[in-house]
């Protein structure tokens, strides 16, 4: 009888430790999302600066570089949003596993 009781207690302890690890992983994921948000804000700031210094229509080379830089920044922003979305999905899975 005691052996079964000890096994049950060990399983409960292991489950609690796993839940604690998942909780900390969720916190880490939330911090990662905050970092991504800061990077997105930075990219938007760069876009604004780029827009402020947009070359005139007759400056072909500068205009081409402008559009290239703008496209690169927009792609970075899109990548950051994808990473945030993936991280949110992971957080949701971890929360569901803690509740189970």
Short mmCIF file of C-alpha atoms in Angstrom, two decimals:
data_model
loop_
_atom_site.label_atom_id
_atom_site.label_comp_id
_atom_site.label_asym_id
_atom_site.label_seq_id
_atom_site.Cartn_x
_atom_site.Cartn_y
_atom_site.Cartn_z
CA UNK A 1 0.00 0.00 0.00
CA UNK A 2 2.76 2.43 0.89
CA UNK A 3 4.59 1.71 -2.33
CA UNK A 4 1.57 2.76 -4.41
CA UNK A 5 1.14 5.88 -2.30
CA UNK A 6 4.80 6.84 -2.81
CA UNK A 7 4.49 6.31 -6.56
CA UNK A 8 1.42 8.53 -6.67
CA UNK A 9 3.23 11.23 -4.71
CA UNK A 10 6.26 10.98 -7.00
CA UNK A 11 4.03 11.35 -10.03
CA UNK A 12 2.35 14.36 -8.51
CA UNK A 13 5.70 15.96 -7.76
CA UNK A 14 6.94 15.28 -11.29
CA UNK A 15 3.77 16.78 -12.74
CA UNK A 16 4.13 19.88 -10.56
CA UNK A 17 7.76 20.29 -11.63
CA UNK A 18 6.80 19.96 -15.28
CA UNK A 19 4.04 22.53 -14.81
CA UNK A 20 6.53 24.89 -13.20
CA UNK A 21 8.93 24.45 -16.13
CA UNK A 22 6.12 25.13 -18.57
CA UNK A 23 5.12 28.23 -16.64
CA UNK A 24 8.66 29.59 -16.88
CA UNK A 25 8.81 28.73 -20.57
CA UNK A 26 5.59 30.69 -21.10
CA UNK A 27 7.15 33.68 -19.33
CA UNK A 28 10.19 33.39 -21.56
CA UNK A 29 7.98 33.26 -24.64
CA UNK A 30 6.13 36.37 -23.52
CA UNK A 31 9.45 38.18 -23.15
CA UNK A 32 10.45 37.03 -26.63
CA UNK A 33 7.22 38.51 -27.98
CA UNK A 34 8.00 41.80 -26.26
CA UNK A 35 11.41 41.82 -27.93
CA UNK A 36 9.79 41.19 -31.30
CA UNK A 37 7.38 44.07 -30.66
CA UNK A 38 10.33 46.38 -29.96
CA UNK A 39 12.00 45.27 -33.17
CA UNK A 40 8.80 45.95 -35.08
CA UNK A 41 8.59 49.43 -33.59
CA UNK A 42 12.19 50.02 -34.58
CA UNK A 43 11.49 48.92 -38.15
CA UNK A 44 8.51 51.27 -38.31
CA UNK A 45 10.72 54.09 -37.06
CA UNK A 46 13.21 53.28 -39.78
CA UNK A 47 10.41 53.34 -42.32
CA UNK A 48 9.33 56.76 -41.14
CA UNK A 49 12.88 58.08 -41.41
CA UNK A 50 13.20 56.55 -44.82
CA UNK A 51 9.95 58.16 -45.88
CA UNK A 52 11.15 61.55 -44.62
CA UNK A 53 14.24 61.30 -46.76
CA UNK A 54 12.54 59.95 -49.86
CA UNK A 55 14.41 61.06 -53.00
CA UNK A 56 12.79 63.03 -55.74
CA UNK A 57 11.43 61.35 -58.84
CA UNK A 58 14.42 62.31 -61.03
CA UNK A 59 16.97 60.74 -58.65
CA UNK A 60 16.67 57.26 -60.12
CA UNK A 61 19.47 55.48 -58.26
CA UNK A 62 18.49 56.92 -54.90
CA UNK A 63 14.86 56.17 -55.61
CA UNK A 64 15.67 52.55 -56.46
CA UNK A 65 17.65 52.22 -53.23
CA UNK A 66 14.77 53.79 -51.34
CA UNK A 67 12.28 51.24 -52.65
CA UNK A 68 14.69 48.40 -52.00
CA UNK A 69 15.26 49.47 -48.39
CA UNK A 70 11.56 49.99 -47.86
CA UNK A 71 10.77 46.52 -49.15
CA UNK A 72 13.44 44.98 -46.92
CA UNK A 73 12.03 46.71 -43.87
CA UNK A 74 8.51 45.60 -44.70
CA UNK A 75 9.73 42.01 -45.07
CA UNK A 76 11.45 42.21 -41.68
CA UNK A 77 8.25 43.45 -40.11
CA UNK A 78 6.31 40.63 -41.70
CA UNK A 79 8.85 38.07 -40.43
CA UNK A 80 8.60 39.46 -36.92
CA UNK A 81 4.81 39.17 -37.00
CA UNK A 82 5.11 35.56 -38.17
CA UNK A 83 7.48 34.80 -35.30
CA UNK A 84 5.05 36.38 -32.84
CA UNK A 85 2.21 34.31 -34.27
CA UNK A 86 4.23 31.10 -33.94
CA UNK A 87 5.18 31.98 -30.40
CA UNK A 88 1.55 32.63 -29.48
CA UNK A 89 0.60 29.21 -30.80
CA UNK A 90 3.33 27.63 -28.69
CA UNK A 91 2.17 29.54 -25.61
CA UNK A 92 -1.38 28.34 -26.18
CA UNK A 93 -0.21 24.72 -26.39
CA UNK A 94 1.83 25.09 -23.23
CA UNK A 95 -1.10 26.63 -21.34
CA UNK A 96 -3.34 23.79 -22.45
CA UNK A 97 -0.82 21.22 -21.28
CA UNK A 98 -0.58 22.88 -17.87
CA UNK A 99 -4.33 22.82 -17.44
CA UNK A 100 -4.52 19.13 -18.29
#
